[in-house]
PDB file of N, CA and C in Angstrom:
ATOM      1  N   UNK A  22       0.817  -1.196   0.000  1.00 65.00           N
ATOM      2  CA  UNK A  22       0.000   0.000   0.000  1.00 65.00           C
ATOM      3  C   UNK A  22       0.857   1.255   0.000  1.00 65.00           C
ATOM      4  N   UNK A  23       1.899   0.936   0.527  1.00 78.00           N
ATOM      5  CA  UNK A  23       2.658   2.402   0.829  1.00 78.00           C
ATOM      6  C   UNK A  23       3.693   2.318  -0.256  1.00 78.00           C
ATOM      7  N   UNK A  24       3.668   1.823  -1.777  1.00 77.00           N
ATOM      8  CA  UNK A  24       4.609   1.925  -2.533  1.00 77.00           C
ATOM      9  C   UNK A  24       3.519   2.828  -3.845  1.00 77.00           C
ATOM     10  N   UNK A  25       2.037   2.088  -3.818  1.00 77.00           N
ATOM     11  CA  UNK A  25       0.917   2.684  -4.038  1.00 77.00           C
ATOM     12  C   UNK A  25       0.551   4.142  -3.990  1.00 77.00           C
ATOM     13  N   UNK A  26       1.006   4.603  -2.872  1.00 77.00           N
ATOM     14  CA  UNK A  26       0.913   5.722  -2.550  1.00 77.00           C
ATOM     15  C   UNK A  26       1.957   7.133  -2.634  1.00 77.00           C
ATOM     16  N   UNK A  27       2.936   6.201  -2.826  1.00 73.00           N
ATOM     17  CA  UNK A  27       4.196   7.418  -3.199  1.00 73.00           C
ATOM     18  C   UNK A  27       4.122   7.191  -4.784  1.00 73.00           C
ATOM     19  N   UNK A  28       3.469   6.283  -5.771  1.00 72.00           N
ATOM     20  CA  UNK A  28       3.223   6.043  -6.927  1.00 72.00           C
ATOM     21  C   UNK A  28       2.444   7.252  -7.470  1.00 72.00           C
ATOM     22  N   UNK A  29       1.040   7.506  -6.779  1.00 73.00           N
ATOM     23  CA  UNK A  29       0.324   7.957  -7.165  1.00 73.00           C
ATOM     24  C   UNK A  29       0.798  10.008  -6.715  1.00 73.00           C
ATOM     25  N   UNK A  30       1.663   9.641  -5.680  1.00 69.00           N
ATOM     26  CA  UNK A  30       2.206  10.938  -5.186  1.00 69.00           C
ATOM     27  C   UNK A  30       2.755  11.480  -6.563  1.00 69.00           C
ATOM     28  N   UNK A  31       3.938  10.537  -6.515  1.00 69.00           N
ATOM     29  CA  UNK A  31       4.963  11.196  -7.858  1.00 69.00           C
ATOM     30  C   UNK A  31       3.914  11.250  -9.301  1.00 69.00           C
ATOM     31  N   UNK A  32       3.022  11.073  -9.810  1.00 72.00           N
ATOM     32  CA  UNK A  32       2.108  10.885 -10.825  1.00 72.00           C
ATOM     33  C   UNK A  32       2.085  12.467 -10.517  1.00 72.00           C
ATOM     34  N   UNK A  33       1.213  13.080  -9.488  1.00 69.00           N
ATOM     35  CA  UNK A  33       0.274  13.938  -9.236  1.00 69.00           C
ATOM     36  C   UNK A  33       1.261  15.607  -9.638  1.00 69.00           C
ATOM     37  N   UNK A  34       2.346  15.151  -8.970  1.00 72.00           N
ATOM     38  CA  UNK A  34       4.060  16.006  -8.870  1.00 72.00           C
ATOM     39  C   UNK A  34       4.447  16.132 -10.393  1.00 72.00           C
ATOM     40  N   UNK A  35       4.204  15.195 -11.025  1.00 79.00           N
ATOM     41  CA  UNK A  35       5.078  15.065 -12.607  1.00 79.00           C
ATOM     42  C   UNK A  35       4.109  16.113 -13.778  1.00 79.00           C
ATOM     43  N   UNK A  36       2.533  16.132 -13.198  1.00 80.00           N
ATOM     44  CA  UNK A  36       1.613  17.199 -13.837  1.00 80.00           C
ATOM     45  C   UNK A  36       1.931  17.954 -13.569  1.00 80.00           C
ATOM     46  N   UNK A  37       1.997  18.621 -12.307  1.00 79.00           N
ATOM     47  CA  UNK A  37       2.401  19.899 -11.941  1.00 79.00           C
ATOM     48  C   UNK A  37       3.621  20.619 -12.582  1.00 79.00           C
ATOM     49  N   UNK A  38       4.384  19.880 -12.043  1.00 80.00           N
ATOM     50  CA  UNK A  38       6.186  19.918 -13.502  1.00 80.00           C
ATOM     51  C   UNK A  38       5.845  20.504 -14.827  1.00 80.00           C
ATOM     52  N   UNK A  39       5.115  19.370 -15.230  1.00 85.00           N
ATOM     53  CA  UNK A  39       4.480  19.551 -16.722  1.00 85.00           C
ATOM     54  C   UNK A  39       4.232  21.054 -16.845  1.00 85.00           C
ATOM     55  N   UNK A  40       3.338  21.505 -16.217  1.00 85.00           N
ATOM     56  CA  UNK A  40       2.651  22.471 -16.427  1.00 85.00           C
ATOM     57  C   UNK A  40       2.882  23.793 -16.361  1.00 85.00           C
ATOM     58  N   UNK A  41       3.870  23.527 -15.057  1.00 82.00           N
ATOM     59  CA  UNK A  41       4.914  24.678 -14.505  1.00 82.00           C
ATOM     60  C   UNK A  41       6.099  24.944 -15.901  1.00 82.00           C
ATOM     61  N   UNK A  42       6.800  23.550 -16.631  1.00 85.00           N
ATOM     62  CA  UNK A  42       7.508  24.057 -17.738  1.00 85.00           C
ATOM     63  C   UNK A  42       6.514  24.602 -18.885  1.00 85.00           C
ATOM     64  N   UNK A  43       5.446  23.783 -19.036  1.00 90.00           N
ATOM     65  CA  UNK A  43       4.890  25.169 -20.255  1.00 90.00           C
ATOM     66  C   UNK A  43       4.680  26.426 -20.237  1.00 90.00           C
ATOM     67  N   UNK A  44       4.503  26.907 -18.837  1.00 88.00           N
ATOM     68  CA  UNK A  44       3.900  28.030 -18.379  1.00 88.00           C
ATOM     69  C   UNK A  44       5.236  29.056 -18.597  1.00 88.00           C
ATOM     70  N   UNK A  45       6.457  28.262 -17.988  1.00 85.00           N
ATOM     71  CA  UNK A  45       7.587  29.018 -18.236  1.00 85.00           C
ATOM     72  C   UNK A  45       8.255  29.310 -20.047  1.00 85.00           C
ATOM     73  N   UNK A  46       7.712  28.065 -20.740  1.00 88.00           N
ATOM     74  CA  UNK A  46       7.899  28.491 -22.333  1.00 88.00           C
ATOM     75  C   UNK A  46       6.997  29.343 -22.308  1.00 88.00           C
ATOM     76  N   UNK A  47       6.001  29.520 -22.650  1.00 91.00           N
ATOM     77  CA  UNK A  47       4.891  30.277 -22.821  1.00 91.00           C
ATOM     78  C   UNK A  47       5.598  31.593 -22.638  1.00 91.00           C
ATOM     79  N   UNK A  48       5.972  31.739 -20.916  1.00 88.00           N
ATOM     80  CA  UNK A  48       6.491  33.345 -20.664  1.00 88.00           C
ATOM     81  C   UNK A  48       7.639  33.793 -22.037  1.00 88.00           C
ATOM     82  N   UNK A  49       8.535  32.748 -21.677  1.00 87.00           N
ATOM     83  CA  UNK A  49       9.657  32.537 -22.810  1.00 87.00           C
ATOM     84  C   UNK A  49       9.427  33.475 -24.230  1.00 87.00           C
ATOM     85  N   UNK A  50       8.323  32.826 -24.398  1.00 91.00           N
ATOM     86  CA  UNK A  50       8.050  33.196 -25.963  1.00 91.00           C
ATOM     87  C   UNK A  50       7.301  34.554 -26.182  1.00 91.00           C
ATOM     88  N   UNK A  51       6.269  35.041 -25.045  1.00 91.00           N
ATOM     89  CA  UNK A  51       5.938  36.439 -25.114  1.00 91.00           C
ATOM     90  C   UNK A  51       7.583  36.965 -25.199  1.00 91.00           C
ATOM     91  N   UNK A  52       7.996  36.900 -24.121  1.00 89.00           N
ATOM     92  CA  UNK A  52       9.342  37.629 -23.832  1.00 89.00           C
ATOM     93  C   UNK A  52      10.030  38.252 -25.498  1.00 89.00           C
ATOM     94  N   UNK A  53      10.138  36.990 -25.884  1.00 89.00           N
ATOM     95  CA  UNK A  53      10.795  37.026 -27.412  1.00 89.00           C
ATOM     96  C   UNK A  53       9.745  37.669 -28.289  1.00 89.00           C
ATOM     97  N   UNK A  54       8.355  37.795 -27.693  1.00 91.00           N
ATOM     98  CA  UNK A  54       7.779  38.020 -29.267  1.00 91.00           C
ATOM     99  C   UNK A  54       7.666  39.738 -28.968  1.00 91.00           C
ATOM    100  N   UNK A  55       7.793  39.938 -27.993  1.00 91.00           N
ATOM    101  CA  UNK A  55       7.404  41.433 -27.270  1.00 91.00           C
ATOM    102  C   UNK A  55       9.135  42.614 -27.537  1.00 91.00           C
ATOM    103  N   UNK A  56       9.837  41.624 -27.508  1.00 90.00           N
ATOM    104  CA  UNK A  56      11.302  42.303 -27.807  1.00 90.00           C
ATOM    105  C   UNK A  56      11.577  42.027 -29.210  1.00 90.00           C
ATOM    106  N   UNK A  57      11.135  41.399 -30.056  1.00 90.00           N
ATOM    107  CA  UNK A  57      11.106  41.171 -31.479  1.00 90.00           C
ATOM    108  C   UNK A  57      10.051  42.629 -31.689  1.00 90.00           C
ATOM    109  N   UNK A  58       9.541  43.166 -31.349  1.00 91.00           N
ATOM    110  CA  UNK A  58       8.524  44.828 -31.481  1.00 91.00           C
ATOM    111  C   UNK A  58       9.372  45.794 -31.482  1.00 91.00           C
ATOM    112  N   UNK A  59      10.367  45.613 -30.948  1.00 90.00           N
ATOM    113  CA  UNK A  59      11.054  47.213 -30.467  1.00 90.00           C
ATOM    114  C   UNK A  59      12.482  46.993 -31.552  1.00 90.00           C
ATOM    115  N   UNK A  60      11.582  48.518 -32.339  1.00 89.00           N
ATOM    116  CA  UNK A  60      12.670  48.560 -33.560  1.00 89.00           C
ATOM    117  C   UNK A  60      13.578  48.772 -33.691  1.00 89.00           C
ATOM    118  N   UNK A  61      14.087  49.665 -32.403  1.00 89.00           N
ATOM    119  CA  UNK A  61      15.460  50.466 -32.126  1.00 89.00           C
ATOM    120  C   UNK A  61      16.647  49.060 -31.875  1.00 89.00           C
ATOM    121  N   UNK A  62      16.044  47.849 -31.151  1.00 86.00           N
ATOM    122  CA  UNK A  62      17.258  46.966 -31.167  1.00 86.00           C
ATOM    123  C   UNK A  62      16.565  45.910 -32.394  1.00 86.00           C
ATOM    124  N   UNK A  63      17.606  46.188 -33.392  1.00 87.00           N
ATOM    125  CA  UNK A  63      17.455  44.873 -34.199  1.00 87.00           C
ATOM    126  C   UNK A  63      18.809  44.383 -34.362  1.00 87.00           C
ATOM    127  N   UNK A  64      19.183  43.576 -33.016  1.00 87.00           N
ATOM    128  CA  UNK A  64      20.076  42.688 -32.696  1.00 87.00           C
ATOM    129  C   UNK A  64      19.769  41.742 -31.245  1.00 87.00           C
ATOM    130  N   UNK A  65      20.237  41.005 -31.516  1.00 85.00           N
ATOM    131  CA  UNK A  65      20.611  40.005 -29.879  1.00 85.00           C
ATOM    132  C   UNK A  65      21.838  40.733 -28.981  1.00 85.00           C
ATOM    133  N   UNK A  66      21.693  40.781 -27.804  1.00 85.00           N
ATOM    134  CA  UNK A  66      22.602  41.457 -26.833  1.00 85.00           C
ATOM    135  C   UNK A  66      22.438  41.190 -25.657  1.00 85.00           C
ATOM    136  N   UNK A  67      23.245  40.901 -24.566  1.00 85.00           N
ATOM    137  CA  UNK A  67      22.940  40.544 -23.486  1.00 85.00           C
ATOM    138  C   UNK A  67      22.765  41.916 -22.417  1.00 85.00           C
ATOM    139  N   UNK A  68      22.718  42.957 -22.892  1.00 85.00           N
ATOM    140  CA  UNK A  68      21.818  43.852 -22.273  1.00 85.00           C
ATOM    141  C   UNK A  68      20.080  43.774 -22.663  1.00 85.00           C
ATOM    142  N   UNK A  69      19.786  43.047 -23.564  1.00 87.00           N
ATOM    143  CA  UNK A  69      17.945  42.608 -23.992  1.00 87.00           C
ATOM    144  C   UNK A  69      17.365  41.908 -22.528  1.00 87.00           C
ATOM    145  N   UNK A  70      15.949  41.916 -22.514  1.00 86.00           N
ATOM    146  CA  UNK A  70      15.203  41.641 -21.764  1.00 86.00           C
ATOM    147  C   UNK A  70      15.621  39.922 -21.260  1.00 86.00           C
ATOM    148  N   UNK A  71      15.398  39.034 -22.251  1.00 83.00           N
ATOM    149  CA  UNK A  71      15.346  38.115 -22.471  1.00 83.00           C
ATOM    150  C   UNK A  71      16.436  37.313 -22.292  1.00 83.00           C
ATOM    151  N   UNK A  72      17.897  37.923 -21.666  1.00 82.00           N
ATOM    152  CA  UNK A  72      19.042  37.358 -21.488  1.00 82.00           C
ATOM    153  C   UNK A  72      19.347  38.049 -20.247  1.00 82.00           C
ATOM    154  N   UNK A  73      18.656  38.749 -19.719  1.00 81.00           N
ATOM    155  CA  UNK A  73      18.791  38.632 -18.350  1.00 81.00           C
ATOM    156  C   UNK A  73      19.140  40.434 -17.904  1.00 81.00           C
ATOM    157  N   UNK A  74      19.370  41.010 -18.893  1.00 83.00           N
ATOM    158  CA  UNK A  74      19.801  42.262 -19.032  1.00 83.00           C
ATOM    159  C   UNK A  74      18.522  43.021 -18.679  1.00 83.00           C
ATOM    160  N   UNK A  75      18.700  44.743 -18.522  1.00 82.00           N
ATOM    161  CA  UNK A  75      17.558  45.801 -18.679  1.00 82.00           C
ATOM    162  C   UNK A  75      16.953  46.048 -19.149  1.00 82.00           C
ATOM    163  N   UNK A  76      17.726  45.989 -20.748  1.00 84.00           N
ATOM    164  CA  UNK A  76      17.066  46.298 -21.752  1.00 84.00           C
ATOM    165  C   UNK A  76      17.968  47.135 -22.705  1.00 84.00           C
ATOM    166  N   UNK A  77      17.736  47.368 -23.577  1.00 81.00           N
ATOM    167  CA  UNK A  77      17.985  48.522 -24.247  1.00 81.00           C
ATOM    168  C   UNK A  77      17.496  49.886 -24.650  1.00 81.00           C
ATOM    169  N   UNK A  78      17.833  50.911 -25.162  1.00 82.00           N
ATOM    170  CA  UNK A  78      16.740  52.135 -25.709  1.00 82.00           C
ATOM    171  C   UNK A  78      15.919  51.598 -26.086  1.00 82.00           C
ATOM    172  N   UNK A  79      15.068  51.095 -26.588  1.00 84.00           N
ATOM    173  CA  UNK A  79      13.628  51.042 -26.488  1.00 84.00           C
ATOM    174  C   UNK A  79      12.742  50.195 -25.874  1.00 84.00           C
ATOM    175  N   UNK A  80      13.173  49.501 -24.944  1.00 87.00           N
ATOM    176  CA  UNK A  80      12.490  48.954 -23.672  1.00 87.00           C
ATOM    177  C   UNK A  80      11.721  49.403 -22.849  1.00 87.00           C
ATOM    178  N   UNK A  81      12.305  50.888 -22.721  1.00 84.00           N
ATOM    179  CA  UNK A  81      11.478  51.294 -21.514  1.00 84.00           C
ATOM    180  C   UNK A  81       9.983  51.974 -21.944  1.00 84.00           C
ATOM    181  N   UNK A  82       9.793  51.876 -23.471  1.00 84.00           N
ATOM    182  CA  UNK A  82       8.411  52.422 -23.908  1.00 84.00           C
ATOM    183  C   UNK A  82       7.459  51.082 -24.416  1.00 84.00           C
ATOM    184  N   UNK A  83       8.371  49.576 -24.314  1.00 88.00           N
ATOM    185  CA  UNK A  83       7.527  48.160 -24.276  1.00 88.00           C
ATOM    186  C   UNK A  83       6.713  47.408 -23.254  1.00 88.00           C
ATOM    187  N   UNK A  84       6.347  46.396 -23.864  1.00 87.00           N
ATOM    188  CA  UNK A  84       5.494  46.231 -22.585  1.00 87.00           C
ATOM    189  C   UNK A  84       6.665  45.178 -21.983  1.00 87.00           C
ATOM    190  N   UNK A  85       8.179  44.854 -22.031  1.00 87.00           N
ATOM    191  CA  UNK A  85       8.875  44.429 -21.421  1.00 87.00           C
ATOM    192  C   UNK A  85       9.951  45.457 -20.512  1.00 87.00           C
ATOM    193  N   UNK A  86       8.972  46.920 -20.313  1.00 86.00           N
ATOM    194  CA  UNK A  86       9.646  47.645 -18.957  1.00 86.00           C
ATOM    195  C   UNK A  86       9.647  47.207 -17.777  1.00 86.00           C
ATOM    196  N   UNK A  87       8.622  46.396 -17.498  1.00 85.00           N
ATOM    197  CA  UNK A  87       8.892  45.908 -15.667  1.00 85.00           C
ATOM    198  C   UNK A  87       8.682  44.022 -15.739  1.00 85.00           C
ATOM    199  N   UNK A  88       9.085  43.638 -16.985  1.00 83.00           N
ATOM    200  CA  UNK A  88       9.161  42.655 -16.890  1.00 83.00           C
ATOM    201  C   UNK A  88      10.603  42.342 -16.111  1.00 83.00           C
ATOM    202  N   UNK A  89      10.847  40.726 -15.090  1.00 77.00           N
ATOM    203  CA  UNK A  89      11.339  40.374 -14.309  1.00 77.00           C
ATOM    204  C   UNK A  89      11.665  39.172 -14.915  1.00 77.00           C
ATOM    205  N   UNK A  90      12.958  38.649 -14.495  1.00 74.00           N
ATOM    206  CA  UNK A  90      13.417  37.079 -15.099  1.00 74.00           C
ATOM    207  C   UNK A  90      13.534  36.535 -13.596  1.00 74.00           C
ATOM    208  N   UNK A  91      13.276  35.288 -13.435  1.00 68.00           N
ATOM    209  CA  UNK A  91      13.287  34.511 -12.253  1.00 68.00           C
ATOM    210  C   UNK A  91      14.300  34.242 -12.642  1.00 68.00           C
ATOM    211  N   UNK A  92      15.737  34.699 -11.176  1.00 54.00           N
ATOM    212  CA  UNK A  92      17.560  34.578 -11.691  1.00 54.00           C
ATOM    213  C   UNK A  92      17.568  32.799 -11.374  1.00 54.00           C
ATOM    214  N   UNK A  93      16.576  32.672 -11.230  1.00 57.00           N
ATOM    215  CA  UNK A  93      17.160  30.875 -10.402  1.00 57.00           C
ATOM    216  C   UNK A  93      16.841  29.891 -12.254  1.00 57.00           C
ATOM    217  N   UNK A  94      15.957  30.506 -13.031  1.00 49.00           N
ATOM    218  CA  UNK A  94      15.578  29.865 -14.471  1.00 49.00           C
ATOM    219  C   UNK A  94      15.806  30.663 -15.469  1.00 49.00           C
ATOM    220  N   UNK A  95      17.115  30.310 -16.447  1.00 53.00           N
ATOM    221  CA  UNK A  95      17.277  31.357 -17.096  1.00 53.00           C
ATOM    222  C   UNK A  95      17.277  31.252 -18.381  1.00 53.00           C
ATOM    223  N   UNK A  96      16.729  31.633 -20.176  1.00 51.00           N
ATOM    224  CA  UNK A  96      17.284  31.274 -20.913  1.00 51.00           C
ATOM    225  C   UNK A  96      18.083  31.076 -21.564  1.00 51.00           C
ATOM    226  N   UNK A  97      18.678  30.172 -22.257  1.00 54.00           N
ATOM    227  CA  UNK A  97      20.047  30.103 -22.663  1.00 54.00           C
ATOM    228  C   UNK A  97      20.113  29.971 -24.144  1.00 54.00           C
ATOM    229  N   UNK A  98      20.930  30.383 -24.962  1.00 52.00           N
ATOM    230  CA  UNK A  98      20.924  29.967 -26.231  1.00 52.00           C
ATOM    231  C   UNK A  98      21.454  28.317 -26.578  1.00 52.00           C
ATOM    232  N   UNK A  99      20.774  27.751 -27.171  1.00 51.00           N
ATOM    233  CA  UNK A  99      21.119  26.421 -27.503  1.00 51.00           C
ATOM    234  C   UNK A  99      22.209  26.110 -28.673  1.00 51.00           C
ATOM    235  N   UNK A 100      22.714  27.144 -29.050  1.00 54.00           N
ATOM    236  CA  UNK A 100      23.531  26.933 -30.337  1.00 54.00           C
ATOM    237  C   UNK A 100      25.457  27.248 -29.618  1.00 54.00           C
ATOM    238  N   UNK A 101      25.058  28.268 -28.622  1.00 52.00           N
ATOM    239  CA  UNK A 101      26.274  28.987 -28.619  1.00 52.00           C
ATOM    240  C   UNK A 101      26.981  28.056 -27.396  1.00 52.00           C
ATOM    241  N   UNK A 102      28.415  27.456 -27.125  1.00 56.00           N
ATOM    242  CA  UNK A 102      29.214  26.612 -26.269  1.00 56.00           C
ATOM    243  C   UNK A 102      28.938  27.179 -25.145  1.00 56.00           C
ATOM    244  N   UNK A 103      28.586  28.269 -24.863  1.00 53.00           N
ATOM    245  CA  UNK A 103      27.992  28.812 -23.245  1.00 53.00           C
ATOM    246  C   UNK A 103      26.726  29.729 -23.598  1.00 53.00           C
ATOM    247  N   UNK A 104      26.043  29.425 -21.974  1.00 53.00           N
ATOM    248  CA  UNK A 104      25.243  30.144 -21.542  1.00 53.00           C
ATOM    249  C   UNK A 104      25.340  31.731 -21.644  1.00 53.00           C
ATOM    250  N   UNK A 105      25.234  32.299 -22.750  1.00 53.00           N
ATOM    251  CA  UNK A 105      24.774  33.475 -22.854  1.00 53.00           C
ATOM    252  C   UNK A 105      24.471  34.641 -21.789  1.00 53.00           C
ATOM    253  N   UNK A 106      23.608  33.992 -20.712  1.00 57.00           N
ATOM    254  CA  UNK A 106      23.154  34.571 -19.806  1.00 57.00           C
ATOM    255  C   UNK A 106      23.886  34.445 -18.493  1.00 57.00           C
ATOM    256  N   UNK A 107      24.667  33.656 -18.820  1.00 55.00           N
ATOM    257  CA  UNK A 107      25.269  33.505 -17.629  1.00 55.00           C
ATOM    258  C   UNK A 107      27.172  34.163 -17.479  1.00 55.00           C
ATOM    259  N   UNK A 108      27.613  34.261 -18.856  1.00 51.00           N
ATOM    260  CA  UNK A 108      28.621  34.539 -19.622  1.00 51.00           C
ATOM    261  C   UNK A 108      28.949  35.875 -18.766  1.00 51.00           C
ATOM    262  N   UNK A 109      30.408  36.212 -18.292  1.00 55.00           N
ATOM    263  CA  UNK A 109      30.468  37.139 -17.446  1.00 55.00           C
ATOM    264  C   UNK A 109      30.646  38.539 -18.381  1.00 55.00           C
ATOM    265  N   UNK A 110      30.341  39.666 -18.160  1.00 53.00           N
ATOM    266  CA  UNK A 110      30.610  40.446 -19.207  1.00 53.00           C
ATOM    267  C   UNK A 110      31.783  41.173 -19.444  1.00 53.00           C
ATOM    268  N   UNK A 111      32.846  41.666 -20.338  1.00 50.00           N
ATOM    269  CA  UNK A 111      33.755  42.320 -20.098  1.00 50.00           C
ATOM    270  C   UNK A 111      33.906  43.487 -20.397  1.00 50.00           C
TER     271      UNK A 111
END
């Protein structure tokens, strides 16, 4: 009974997971589609919203001015040998 029950525990835990990572793509992708608007940066930079930075000149008139990145989940580029966001700056 009690192997039953941590069965059905971890089941209940693995939705939640689920749901919690879409929720975080989801943010993900406003993020990107809301900084893909602002014409003044048409480049990638790790001063952009979306890499963990402030922003750039035209941020602060988007609707990614008081947007917040949770520092503990961060995105990373999947192409480049390091974390982008994590990359120290010089």
């Amino acid at each position: 009974m009690k192997v039953e029950t941590r069965l059905a525990h971890n089941a209940n835990g693995e939705t939640e997971l689920e749901w919690l990572g879409r929720s975080g793509v989801e943010k993900a992708r406003w993020i990107l589609g809301e900084q893909l608007k602002i014409s003044q940066e048409p480049y990638d930079g790790l001063d952009q919203v979306w890499a963990g930075g402030s922003g750039g000149i035209g941020t602060s008139n988007s609707a990614l001015a008081n947007v917040q990145l949770n520092m503990r989940y961060r995105m990373a580029e999947l192409t480049s040998p390091l974390s982008i966001s994590s990359a120290s700056q010089h």
